[in-house]
Amino acid sequence: MTDQNGHERSAYRRKGRVVAGENWGRVAEDGTVFVRTKDGERAVGQWPDANPEEALAFYTRRYDALAFEVDLLEQRVQAGTVSPDDARAAVKKVSGSIEEAQAVGDLDGLMARLDALTPLVAQQREKRKAERAAKVEEARSAKTKIATEAETIAAGTDWRHGVTRLRELLDEWKALPRLDKSSDDELWHRFSSARTTYTRHRKQHFAELSSKREEAAVVKERLAAEAETLANSTEWGPTSGRFRDLMRQWKAAGPAPRELDDKLWARFRAAQDQFFGARDAVQAEENAEQVENLQAKEALLVEIESILPVEDARTAREQLREYLDRWDQIGKVPRDSMRAIDSRLRAVEQAVKAAEDEVWNRSNPEARARAEATVKQLQSLIADLEKQAAKFESQGNTRKATEAREAIAARREWLTQAQNALADFS
């Protein structure tokens, strides 16, 4: 077969496509194989003692290998599965291979396809650069947030959860990409300093806590020992108060080391239970007796209240004295009933005393003298006012006379009251 220029043409099938070798090269009579390019022909090799078709087929297969390599590179670049730097290096490498290729085919076309990849690679480089910049900014924001949160933790006193959170923040930091050295170092210094500060304060806190717990253990050992000395006491009131004091001191002492604290508390509580158990048992017996005493006193109150109303103060006092002797002999009553029966007894005592006071007032010479003096003073004052009223009436001074008569009327009422009081002494 010949083309329109009269050249012989051979067709070879490679991977399902036809390659026209003679369109891009020829074989000279001496066996030299040439490839045609835009810059003219150049020799790519020699094939002596072989027919031209076999020579072109061999060098065409070399071209096919280069074309396959360009195809593969195009696919990888267009798919973005190769980095821009690697893509540029690959383009350069393949371009060099094509420039010096000992192959027959459309080498200029392959070069054109490689040249077409250059702007795509540049575009991908800019895209990746922008993506990296965005990721760097995200990392900067995340690291700034981590440093700020760490500083907040370091300024606080959350000793239990803070240490866990700082470990989580460290893991988050390690998962982030690095920034520029200056920014990364600055943020890391903030984060690291916050962790160091928190750790130092946390160790100091637990050291102080340990010291306080040791001090608390000494205090609680003393309290437990004292409680044990009080366990057999029968001074219920004072010892109960002392146990309350010991309990306040126990709470104020704070926690001791856990295992020791539990043992000391068991000692303290056992002594406390022993004392209060004995006290409650005794009080239970006393309460039963006091209930009987209450019933006796309530029955006696009925007799005591029969004194009322008081008719003879002396007789009432003698009766009350006998009743009180019996009252005292009965003994204590339950505390919650004490006020009620005491108030009833005081009412009778006050009534008897009031009757005695009334008798005394009637027989008191000094009081009688004061009553007589009051009567005489009012009588003298009324006489003087009557003279003044008569004088004003003779003068025709009605207003003054009226005022004098009103004063006389008021003094007469006072005189009547004073005379009644004086009559009580008769």
Short mmCIF file of N, CA and C in Angstrom, two decimals, residues 198-363:
data_model
loop_
_atom_site.label_atom_id
_atom_site.label_comp_id
_atom_site.label_asym_id
_atom_site.label_seq_id
_atom_site.Cartn_x
_atom_site.Cartn_y
_atom_site.Cartn_z
N TYR A 198 -0.39 23.66 85.10
CA TYR A 198 -1.46 22.83 85.68
C TYR A 198 -0.86 21.66 86.46
N THR A 199 0.12 20.99 85.87
CA THR A 199 0.74 19.84 86.53
C THR A 199 1.39 20.24 87.84
N ARG A 200 2.08 21.38 87.83
CA ARG A 200 2.74 21.85 89.05
C ARG A 200 1.72 22.17 90.14
N HIS A 201 0.67 22.89 89.76
CA HIS A 201 -0.37 23.24 90.74
C HIS A 201 -1.10 21.99 91.24
N ARG A 202 -1.32 21.03 90.34
CA ARG A 202 -2.01 19.81 90.72
C ARG A 202 -1.18 19.01 91.72
N LYS A 203 0.13 18.89 91.45
CA LYS A 203 1.01 18.18 92.38
C LYS A 203 1.05 18.90 93.72
N GLN A 204 1.11 20.23 93.66
CA GLN A 204 1.13 21.01 94.90
C GLN A 204 -0.16 20.80 95.69
N HIS A 205 -1.29 20.79 94.95
CA HIS A 205 -2.59 20.59 95.62
C HIS A 205 -2.63 19.24 96.33
N PHE A 206 -2.23 18.19 95.63
CA PHE A 206 -2.31 16.86 96.24
C PHE A 206 -1.27 16.68 97.34
N ALA A 207 -0.15 17.39 97.22
CA ALA A 207 0.83 17.35 98.31
C ALA A 207 0.25 18.00 99.56
N GLU A 208 -0.39 19.17 99.37
CA GLU A 208 -1.03 19.83 100.51
C GLU A 208 -2.17 18.98 101.06
N LEU A 209 -2.92 18.36 100.15
CA LEU A 209 -4.03 17.50 100.58
C LEU A 209 -3.50 16.31 101.38
N SER A 210 -2.40 15.74 100.92
CA SER A 210 -1.80 14.62 101.65
C SER A 210 -1.34 15.05 103.03
N SER A 211 -0.74 16.25 103.09
CA SER A 211 -0.29 16.77 104.39
C SER A 211 -1.47 16.99 105.32
N LYS A 212 -2.55 17.58 104.77
CA LYS A 212 -3.73 17.82 105.59
C LYS A 212 -4.36 16.50 106.05
N ARG A 213 -4.31 15.49 105.21
CA ARG A 213 -4.88 14.20 105.60
C ARG A 213 -4.06 13.56 106.72
N GLU A 214 -2.74 13.75 106.66
CA GLU A 214 -1.92 13.22 107.74
C GLU A 214 -2.23 13.95 109.04
N GLU A 215 -2.40 15.28 108.95
CA GLU A 215 -2.77 16.04 110.14
C GLU A 215 -4.14 15.61 110.65
N ALA A 216 -5.09 15.38 109.73
CA ALA A 216 -6.43 14.93 110.12
C ALA A 216 -6.36 13.58 110.81
N ALA A 217 -5.45 12.70 110.33
CA ALA A 217 -5.31 11.38 110.95
C ALA A 217 -4.87 11.50 112.40
N VAL A 218 -3.94 12.43 112.68
CA VAL A 218 -3.48 12.64 114.05
C VAL A 218 -4.63 13.12 114.93
N VAL A 219 -5.41 14.10 114.40
CA VAL A 219 -6.54 14.65 115.16
C VAL A 219 -7.58 13.56 115.41
N LYS A 220 -7.90 12.78 114.40
CA LYS A 220 -8.95 11.77 114.55
C LYS A 220 -8.51 10.62 115.43
N GLU A 221 -7.22 10.33 115.44
CA GLU A 221 -6.71 9.32 116.38
C GLU A 221 -6.96 9.77 117.81
N ARG A 222 -6.70 11.06 118.08
CA ARG A 222 -6.94 11.60 119.43
C ARG A 222 -8.43 11.59 119.76
N LEU A 223 -9.27 11.96 118.81
CA LEU A 223 -10.71 11.99 119.06
C LEU A 223 -11.26 10.58 119.30
N ALA A 224 -10.78 9.60 118.53
CA ALA A 224 -11.24 8.23 118.71
C ALA A 224 -10.83 7.71 120.09
N ALA A 225 -9.59 8.05 120.50
CA ALA A 225 -9.12 7.60 121.82
C ALA A 225 -9.96 8.21 122.93
N GLU A 226 -10.27 9.52 122.81
CA GLU A 226 -11.08 10.16 123.85
C GLU A 226 -12.49 9.57 123.86
N ALA A 227 -13.04 9.31 122.68
CA ALA A 227 -14.39 8.71 122.62
C ALA A 227 -14.41 7.37 123.32
N GLU A 228 -13.34 6.61 123.18
CA GLU A 228 -13.29 5.30 123.84
C GLU A 228 -13.23 5.43 125.35
N THR A 229 -12.59 6.50 125.86
CA THR A 229 -12.56 6.71 127.31
C THR A 229 -13.93 7.14 127.84
N LEU A 230 -14.78 7.70 126.98
CA LEU A 230 -16.11 8.16 127.41
C LEU A 230 -17.19 7.10 127.23
N ALA A 231 -16.85 6.01 126.60
CA ALA A 231 -17.87 5.02 126.22
C ALA A 231 -18.62 4.46 127.43
N ASN A 232 -17.93 4.34 128.59
CA ASN A 232 -18.56 3.74 129.78
C ASN A 232 -19.07 4.78 130.76
N SER A 233 -19.05 6.04 130.39
CA SER A 233 -19.50 7.10 131.29
C SER A 233 -21.00 7.00 131.54
N THR A 234 -21.40 7.35 132.78
CA THR A 234 -22.83 7.38 133.12
C THR A 234 -23.30 8.81 133.41
N GLU A 235 -22.42 9.77 133.14
CA GLU A 235 -22.81 11.18 133.26
C GLU A 235 -23.45 11.57 131.92
N TRP A 236 -24.73 11.27 131.82
CA TRP A 236 -25.38 11.34 130.52
C TRP A 236 -25.35 12.73 129.90
N GLY A 237 -25.68 13.74 130.67
CA GLY A 237 -25.74 15.10 130.11
C GLY A 237 -24.39 15.62 129.67
N PRO A 238 -23.41 15.72 130.59
CA PRO A 238 -22.09 16.25 130.20
C PRO A 238 -21.42 15.41 129.10
N THR A 239 -21.54 14.08 129.22
CA THR A 239 -20.87 13.23 128.22
C THR A 239 -21.54 13.34 126.86
N SER A 240 -22.86 13.47 126.84
CA SER A 240 -23.55 13.67 125.55
C SER A 240 -23.06 14.95 124.89
N GLY A 241 -22.93 16.01 125.70
CA GLY A 241 -22.42 17.27 125.16
C GLY A 241 -21.00 17.13 124.64
N ARG A 242 -20.17 16.36 125.38
CA ARG A 242 -18.79 16.17 124.94
C ARG A 242 -18.73 15.39 123.64
N PHE A 243 -19.58 14.38 123.51
CA PHE A 243 -19.62 13.64 122.24
C PHE A 243 -20.02 14.55 121.07
N ARG A 244 -20.93 15.48 121.33
CA ARG A 244 -21.30 16.44 120.27
C ARG A 244 -20.10 17.30 119.89
N ASP A 245 -19.33 17.72 120.89
CA ASP A 245 -18.12 18.50 120.61
C ASP A 245 -17.12 17.68 119.80
N LEU A 246 -16.96 16.40 120.18
CA LEU A 246 -16.03 15.55 119.45
C LEU A 246 -16.46 15.36 118.01
N MET A 247 -17.77 15.23 117.79
CA MET A 247 -18.27 15.06 116.42
C MET A 247 -18.01 16.31 115.59
N ARG A 248 -18.19 17.49 116.19
CA ARG A 248 -17.90 18.73 115.46
C ARG A 248 -16.42 18.80 115.11
N GLN A 249 -15.57 18.41 116.03
CA GLN A 249 -14.13 18.42 115.75
C GLN A 249 -13.78 17.39 114.68
N TRP A 250 -14.46 16.25 114.72
CA TRP A 250 -14.22 15.20 113.70
C TRP A 250 -14.52 15.73 112.30
N LYS A 251 -15.68 16.38 112.15
CA LYS A 251 -16.06 16.91 110.84
C LYS A 251 -15.11 18.02 110.40
N ALA A 252 -14.69 18.85 111.37
CA ALA A 252 -13.80 19.97 111.03
C ALA A 252 -12.40 19.50 110.67
N ALA A 253 -12.02 18.30 111.13
CA ALA A 253 -10.66 17.80 110.87
C ALA A 253 -10.45 17.47 109.40
N GLY A 254 -11.53 17.16 108.66
CA GLY A 254 -11.39 16.80 107.26
C GLY A 254 -11.00 15.34 107.11
N PRO A 255 -10.87 14.87 105.86
CA PRO A 255 -10.60 13.44 105.63
C PRO A 255 -9.14 13.08 105.92
N ALA A 256 -8.95 11.90 106.47
CA ALA A 256 -7.62 11.30 106.62
C ALA A 256 -7.42 10.34 105.44
N PRO A 257 -6.25 9.71 105.30
CA PRO A 257 -6.10 8.69 104.26
C PRO A 257 -7.22 7.66 104.35
N ARG A 258 -7.76 7.24 103.23
CA ARG A 258 -9.01 6.51 103.16
C ARG A 258 -9.06 5.30 104.10
N GLU A 259 -8.09 4.40 103.99
CA GLU A 259 -8.14 3.17 104.79
C GLU A 259 -8.06 3.50 106.27
N LEU A 260 -7.15 4.43 106.65
CA LEU A 260 -7.01 4.80 108.05
C LEU A 260 -8.25 5.54 108.54
N ASP A 261 -8.83 6.37 107.68
CA ASP A 261 -10.02 7.13 108.05
C ASP A 261 -11.17 6.19 108.41
N ASP A 262 -11.33 5.14 107.61
CA ASP A 262 -12.40 4.17 107.88
C ASP A 262 -12.19 3.45 109.21
N LYS A 263 -10.94 3.09 109.51
CA LYS A 263 -10.66 2.40 110.76
C LYS A 263 -10.91 3.32 111.97
N LEU A 264 -10.45 4.56 111.86
CA LEU A 264 -10.64 5.50 112.97
C LEU A 264 -12.12 5.79 113.18
N TRP A 265 -12.86 5.93 112.09
CA TRP A 265 -14.29 6.19 112.22
C TRP A 265 -15.01 5.00 112.87
N ALA A 266 -14.58 3.78 112.53
CA ALA A 266 -15.19 2.60 113.14
C ALA A 266 -14.97 2.61 114.65
N ARG A 267 -13.77 2.99 115.09
CA ARG A 267 -13.49 3.10 116.53
C ARG A 267 -14.34 4.17 117.18
N PHE A 268 -14.37 5.34 116.56
CA PHE A 268 -15.13 6.47 117.11
C PHE A 268 -16.62 6.13 117.19
N ARG A 269 -17.15 5.55 116.12
CA ARG A 269 -18.57 5.24 116.07
C ARG A 269 -18.94 4.15 117.08
N ALA A 270 -18.04 3.15 117.26
CA ALA A 270 -18.32 2.08 118.23
C ALA A 270 -18.41 2.65 119.64
N ALA A 271 -17.48 3.54 120.00
CA ALA A 271 -17.51 4.16 121.34
C ALA A 271 -18.78 4.99 121.51
N GLN A 272 -19.12 5.73 120.47
CA GLN A 272 -20.31 6.58 120.51
C GLN A 272 -21.57 5.72 120.68
N ASP A 273 -21.66 4.66 119.90
CA ASP A 273 -22.84 3.78 119.99
C ASP A 273 -22.94 3.12 121.36
N GLN A 274 -21.80 2.75 121.92
CA GLN A 274 -21.81 2.10 123.24
C GLN A 274 -22.37 3.06 124.29
N PHE A 275 -21.89 4.31 124.28
CA PHE A 275 -22.37 5.27 125.28
C PHE A 275 -23.85 5.58 125.10
N PHE A 276 -24.23 5.93 123.88
CA PHE A 276 -25.62 6.35 123.66
C PHE A 276 -26.59 5.17 123.78
N GLY A 277 -26.11 3.96 123.49
CA GLY A 277 -26.96 2.79 123.70
C GLY A 277 -27.28 2.61 125.18
N ALA A 278 -26.22 2.75 126.02
CA ALA A 278 -26.44 2.64 127.47
C ALA A 278 -27.32 3.77 127.98
N ARG A 279 -27.07 4.98 127.48
CA ARG A 279 -27.88 6.12 127.92
C ARG A 279 -29.34 5.94 127.53
N ASP A 280 -29.57 5.48 126.32
CA ASP A 280 -30.96 5.31 125.86
C ASP A 280 -31.68 4.25 126.68
N ALA A 281 -30.93 3.20 127.06
CA ALA A 281 -31.56 2.15 127.86
C ALA A 281 -31.98 2.68 129.22
N VAL A 282 -31.08 3.49 129.84
CA VAL A 282 -31.41 4.08 131.14
C VAL A 282 -32.56 5.06 131.00
N GLN A 283 -32.52 5.87 129.94
CA GLN A 283 -33.58 6.85 129.74
C GLN A 283 -34.92 6.19 129.46
N ALA A 284 -34.87 5.01 128.83
CA ALA A 284 -36.12 4.30 128.58
C ALA A 284 -36.76 3.90 129.90
N GLU A 285 -35.92 3.44 130.86
CA GLU A 285 -36.44 3.10 132.18
C GLU A 285 -36.97 4.35 132.89
N GLU A 286 -36.19 5.44 132.78
CA GLU A 286 -36.60 6.68 133.42
C GLU A 286 -37.90 7.21 132.81
N ASN A 287 -38.04 7.06 131.51
CA ASN A 287 -39.25 7.55 130.85
C ASN A 287 -40.49 6.81 131.36
N ALA A 288 -40.33 5.50 131.55
CA ALA A 288 -41.47 4.73 132.07
C ALA A 288 -41.85 5.23 133.47
N GLU A 289 -40.82 5.51 134.29
CA GLU A 289 -41.08 6.02 135.63
C GLU A 289 -41.67 7.42 135.57
N GLN A 290 -41.18 8.23 134.62
CA GLN A 290 -41.68 9.61 134.51
C GLN A 290 -43.13 9.65 134.05
N VAL A 291 -43.54 8.67 133.24
CA VAL A 291 -44.94 8.61 132.82
C VAL A 291 -45.83 8.38 134.04
N GLU A 292 -45.37 7.48 134.93
CA GLU A 292 -46.12 7.25 136.16
C GLU A 292 -46.14 8.52 137.03
N ASN A 293 -45.00 9.21 137.10
CA ASN A 293 -44.94 10.46 137.87
C ASN A 293 -45.91 11.50 137.30
N LEU A 294 -46.01 11.56 135.97
CA LEU A 294 -46.91 12.52 135.33
C LEU A 294 -48.35 12.24 135.75
N GLN A 295 -48.72 10.98 135.74
CA GLN A 295 -50.09 10.63 136.13
C GLN A 295 -50.36 11.03 137.58
N ALA A 296 -49.34 10.81 138.45
CA ALA A 296 -49.50 11.17 139.86
C ALA A 296 -49.62 12.69 140.03
N LYS A 297 -48.81 13.43 139.30
CA LYS A 297 -48.86 14.90 139.42
C LYS A 297 -50.15 15.46 138.84
N GLU A 298 -50.63 14.86 137.78
CA GLU A 298 -51.90 15.34 137.22
C GLU A 298 -53.04 15.11 138.21
N ALA A 299 -53.01 13.96 138.92
CA ALA A 299 -54.03 13.71 139.94
C ALA A 299 -53.88 14.69 141.09
N LEU A 300 -52.62 14.98 141.50
CA LEU A 300 -52.38 15.93 142.59
C LEU A 300 -52.81 17.34 142.19
N LEU A 301 -52.64 17.69 140.91
CA LEU A 301 -53.05 19.03 140.45
C LEU A 301 -54.54 19.25 140.67
N VAL A 302 -55.31 18.21 140.49
CA VAL A 302 -56.75 18.34 140.71
C VAL A 302 -57.01 18.77 142.16
N GLU A 303 -56.28 18.19 143.10
CA GLU A 303 -56.42 18.57 144.51
C GLU A 303 -55.92 19.99 144.73
N ILE A 304 -54.77 20.34 144.11
CA ILE A 304 -54.21 21.68 144.30
C ILE A 304 -55.15 22.74 143.76
N GLU A 305 -55.74 22.49 142.58
CA GLU A 305 -56.62 23.49 141.98
C GLU A 305 -57.93 23.64 142.76
N SER A 306 -58.20 22.71 143.67
CA SER A 306 -59.42 22.85 144.49
C SER A 306 -59.30 24.00 145.50
N ILE A 307 -58.08 24.51 145.69
CA ILE A 307 -57.87 25.68 146.57
C ILE A 307 -58.59 26.90 146.02
N LEU A 308 -58.70 26.96 144.71
CA LEU A 308 -59.29 28.12 144.04
C LEU A 308 -60.81 28.04 144.08
N PRO A 309 -61.51 29.18 144.15
CA PRO A 309 -60.93 30.50 144.43
C PRO A 309 -60.49 30.63 145.89
N VAL A 310 -59.47 31.46 146.13
CA VAL A 310 -58.92 31.61 147.48
C VAL A 310 -59.86 32.47 148.32
N GLU A 311 -60.30 31.90 149.43
CA GLU A 311 -61.17 32.66 150.35
C GLU A 311 -60.40 33.10 151.59
N ASP A 312 -59.48 32.24 152.04
CA ASP A 312 -58.66 32.59 153.20
C ASP A 312 -57.21 32.37 152.79
N ALA A 313 -56.46 33.50 152.69
CA ALA A 313 -55.09 33.43 152.18
C ALA A 313 -54.21 32.56 153.06
N ARG A 314 -54.32 32.66 154.37
CA ARG A 314 -53.46 31.90 155.26
C ARG A 314 -53.73 30.41 155.12
N THR A 315 -55.00 30.03 155.12
CA THR A 315 -55.35 28.62 154.97
C THR A 315 -54.89 28.08 153.62
N ALA A 316 -55.09 28.89 152.55
CA ALA A 316 -54.68 28.47 151.21
C ALA A 316 -53.18 28.24 151.13
N ARG A 317 -52.38 29.13 151.83
CA ARG A 317 -50.93 28.98 151.80
C ARG A 317 -50.51 27.69 152.50
N GLU A 318 -51.12 27.37 153.63
CA GLU A 318 -50.79 26.14 154.35
C GLU A 318 -51.12 24.90 153.53
N GLN A 319 -52.29 24.94 152.87
CA GLN A 319 -52.66 23.80 152.02
C GLN A 319 -51.68 23.63 150.85
N LEU A 320 -51.34 24.77 150.24
CA LEU A 320 -50.44 24.72 149.09
C LEU A 320 -49.08 24.19 149.49
N ARG A 321 -48.59 24.57 150.69
CA ARG A 321 -47.30 24.10 151.16
C ARG A 321 -47.29 22.57 151.29
N GLU A 322 -48.36 22.01 151.82
CA GLU A 322 -48.45 20.56 151.95
C GLU A 322 -48.47 19.89 150.57
N TYR A 323 -49.25 20.48 149.67
CA TYR A 323 -49.31 19.91 148.32
C TYR A 323 -47.94 19.94 147.63
N LEU A 324 -47.19 21.04 147.81
CA LEU A 324 -45.88 21.16 147.16
C LEU A 324 -44.90 20.14 147.70
N ASP A 325 -45.00 19.83 149.00
CA ASP A 325 -44.14 18.78 149.55
C ASP A 325 -44.42 17.45 148.86
N ARG A 326 -45.68 17.14 148.68
CA ARG A 326 -46.05 15.91 147.99
C ARG A 326 -45.60 15.96 146.52
N TRP A 327 -45.72 17.15 145.91
CA TRP A 327 -45.32 17.36 144.49
C TRP A 327 -43.84 17.03 144.29
N ASP A 328 -43.01 17.55 145.18
CA ASP A 328 -41.57 17.34 145.04
C ASP A 328 -41.18 15.89 145.26
N GLN A 329 -41.93 15.19 146.06
CA GLN A 329 -41.62 13.79 146.34
C GLN A 329 -41.93 12.88 145.15
N ILE A 330 -42.82 13.30 144.30
CA ILE A 330 -43.22 12.45 143.15
C ILE A 330 -42.06 12.27 142.18
N GLY A 331 -41.32 13.32 141.90
CA GLY A 331 -40.18 13.20 140.98
C GLY A 331 -40.45 13.79 139.60
N LYS A 332 -39.52 13.50 138.67
CA LYS A 332 -39.55 14.11 137.34
C LYS A 332 -40.65 13.52 136.47
N VAL A 333 -41.06 14.35 135.50
CA VAL A 333 -42.04 13.93 134.50
C VAL A 333 -41.41 14.06 133.12
N PRO A 334 -41.99 13.47 132.08
CA PRO A 334 -41.45 13.64 130.72
C PRO A 334 -41.30 15.11 130.35
N ARG A 335 -40.20 15.42 129.65
CA ARG A 335 -39.88 16.80 129.33
C ARG A 335 -40.99 17.50 128.54
N ASP A 336 -41.62 16.79 127.59
CA ASP A 336 -42.63 17.44 126.76
C ASP A 336 -43.93 17.72 127.52
N SER A 337 -44.08 17.17 128.73
CA SER A 337 -45.29 17.43 129.53
C SER A 337 -45.01 18.42 130.66
N MET A 338 -43.75 18.76 130.85
CA MET A 338 -43.35 19.56 132.00
C MET A 338 -43.99 20.96 131.99
N ARG A 339 -43.99 21.60 130.84
CA ARG A 339 -44.50 22.98 130.78
C ARG A 339 -45.99 23.04 131.13
N ALA A 340 -46.75 22.08 130.62
CA ALA A 340 -48.21 22.12 130.82
C ALA A 340 -48.56 22.03 132.30
N ILE A 341 -47.96 21.04 133.02
CA ILE A 341 -48.34 20.89 134.43
C ILE A 341 -47.73 22.00 135.29
N ASP A 342 -46.54 22.48 134.92
CA ASP A 342 -45.93 23.57 135.68
C ASP A 342 -46.76 24.84 135.57
N SER A 343 -47.31 25.09 134.37
CA SER A 343 -48.12 26.30 134.19
C SER A 343 -49.39 26.24 135.04
N ARG A 344 -49.98 25.06 135.16
CA ARG A 344 -51.18 24.92 136.01
C ARG A 344 -50.81 25.15 137.49
N LEU A 345 -49.66 24.62 137.91
CA LEU A 345 -49.24 24.81 139.30
C LEU A 345 -48.93 26.28 139.57
N ARG A 346 -48.26 26.95 138.63
CA ARG A 346 -47.94 28.36 138.83
C ARG A 346 -49.19 29.21 138.92
N ALA A 347 -50.23 28.84 138.20
CA ALA A 347 -51.48 29.60 138.26
C ALA A 347 -52.05 29.58 139.68
N VAL A 348 -52.00 28.43 140.34
CA VAL A 348 -52.50 28.34 141.72
C VAL A 348 -51.59 29.14 142.65
N GLU A 349 -50.28 29.01 142.48
CA GLU A 349 -49.34 29.75 143.32
C GLU A 349 -49.54 31.25 143.18
N GLN A 350 -49.75 31.72 141.96
CA GLN A 350 -49.96 33.16 141.75
C GLN A 350 -51.27 33.63 142.39
N ALA A 351 -52.30 32.78 142.33
CA ALA A 351 -53.57 33.16 142.95
C ALA A 351 -53.43 33.27 144.47
N VAL A 352 -52.71 32.34 145.08
CA VAL A 352 -52.50 32.39 146.54
C VAL A 352 -51.67 33.62 146.90
N LYS A 353 -50.64 33.89 146.13
CA LYS A 353 -49.80 35.05 146.42
C LYS A 353 -50.58 36.35 146.26
N ALA A 354 -51.44 36.42 145.23
CA ALA A 354 -52.26 37.62 145.03
C ALA A 354 -53.18 37.84 146.23
N ALA A 355 -53.75 36.75 146.77
CA ALA A 355 -54.62 36.87 147.95
C ALA A 355 -53.82 37.35 149.15
N GLU A 356 -52.58 36.85 149.30
CA GLU A 356 -51.73 37.29 150.40
C GLU A 356 -51.36 38.75 150.24
N ASP A 357 -51.08 39.17 149.03
CA ASP A 357 -50.74 40.57 148.80
C ASP A 357 -51.92 41.48 149.14
N GLU A 358 -53.11 41.02 148.80
CA GLU A 358 -54.29 41.84 149.09
C GLU A 358 -54.48 42.00 150.60
N VAL A 359 -54.28 40.94 151.35
CA VAL A 359 -54.38 41.03 152.82
C VAL A 359 -53.32 41.96 153.38
N TRP A 360 -52.14 41.84 152.86
CA TRP A 360 -51.04 42.69 153.34
C TRP A 360 -51.31 44.16 153.03
N ASN A 361 -51.82 44.40 151.83
CA ASN A 361 -52.09 45.79 151.47
C ASN A 361 -53.16 46.41 152.38
N ARG A 362 -54.16 45.62 152.76
CA ARG A 362 -55.20 46.15 153.64
C ARG A 362 -54.69 46.44 155.05
N SER A 363 -53.66 45.74 155.48
CA SER A 363 -53.15 45.91 156.83
C SER A 363 -51.84 46.68 156.88
#
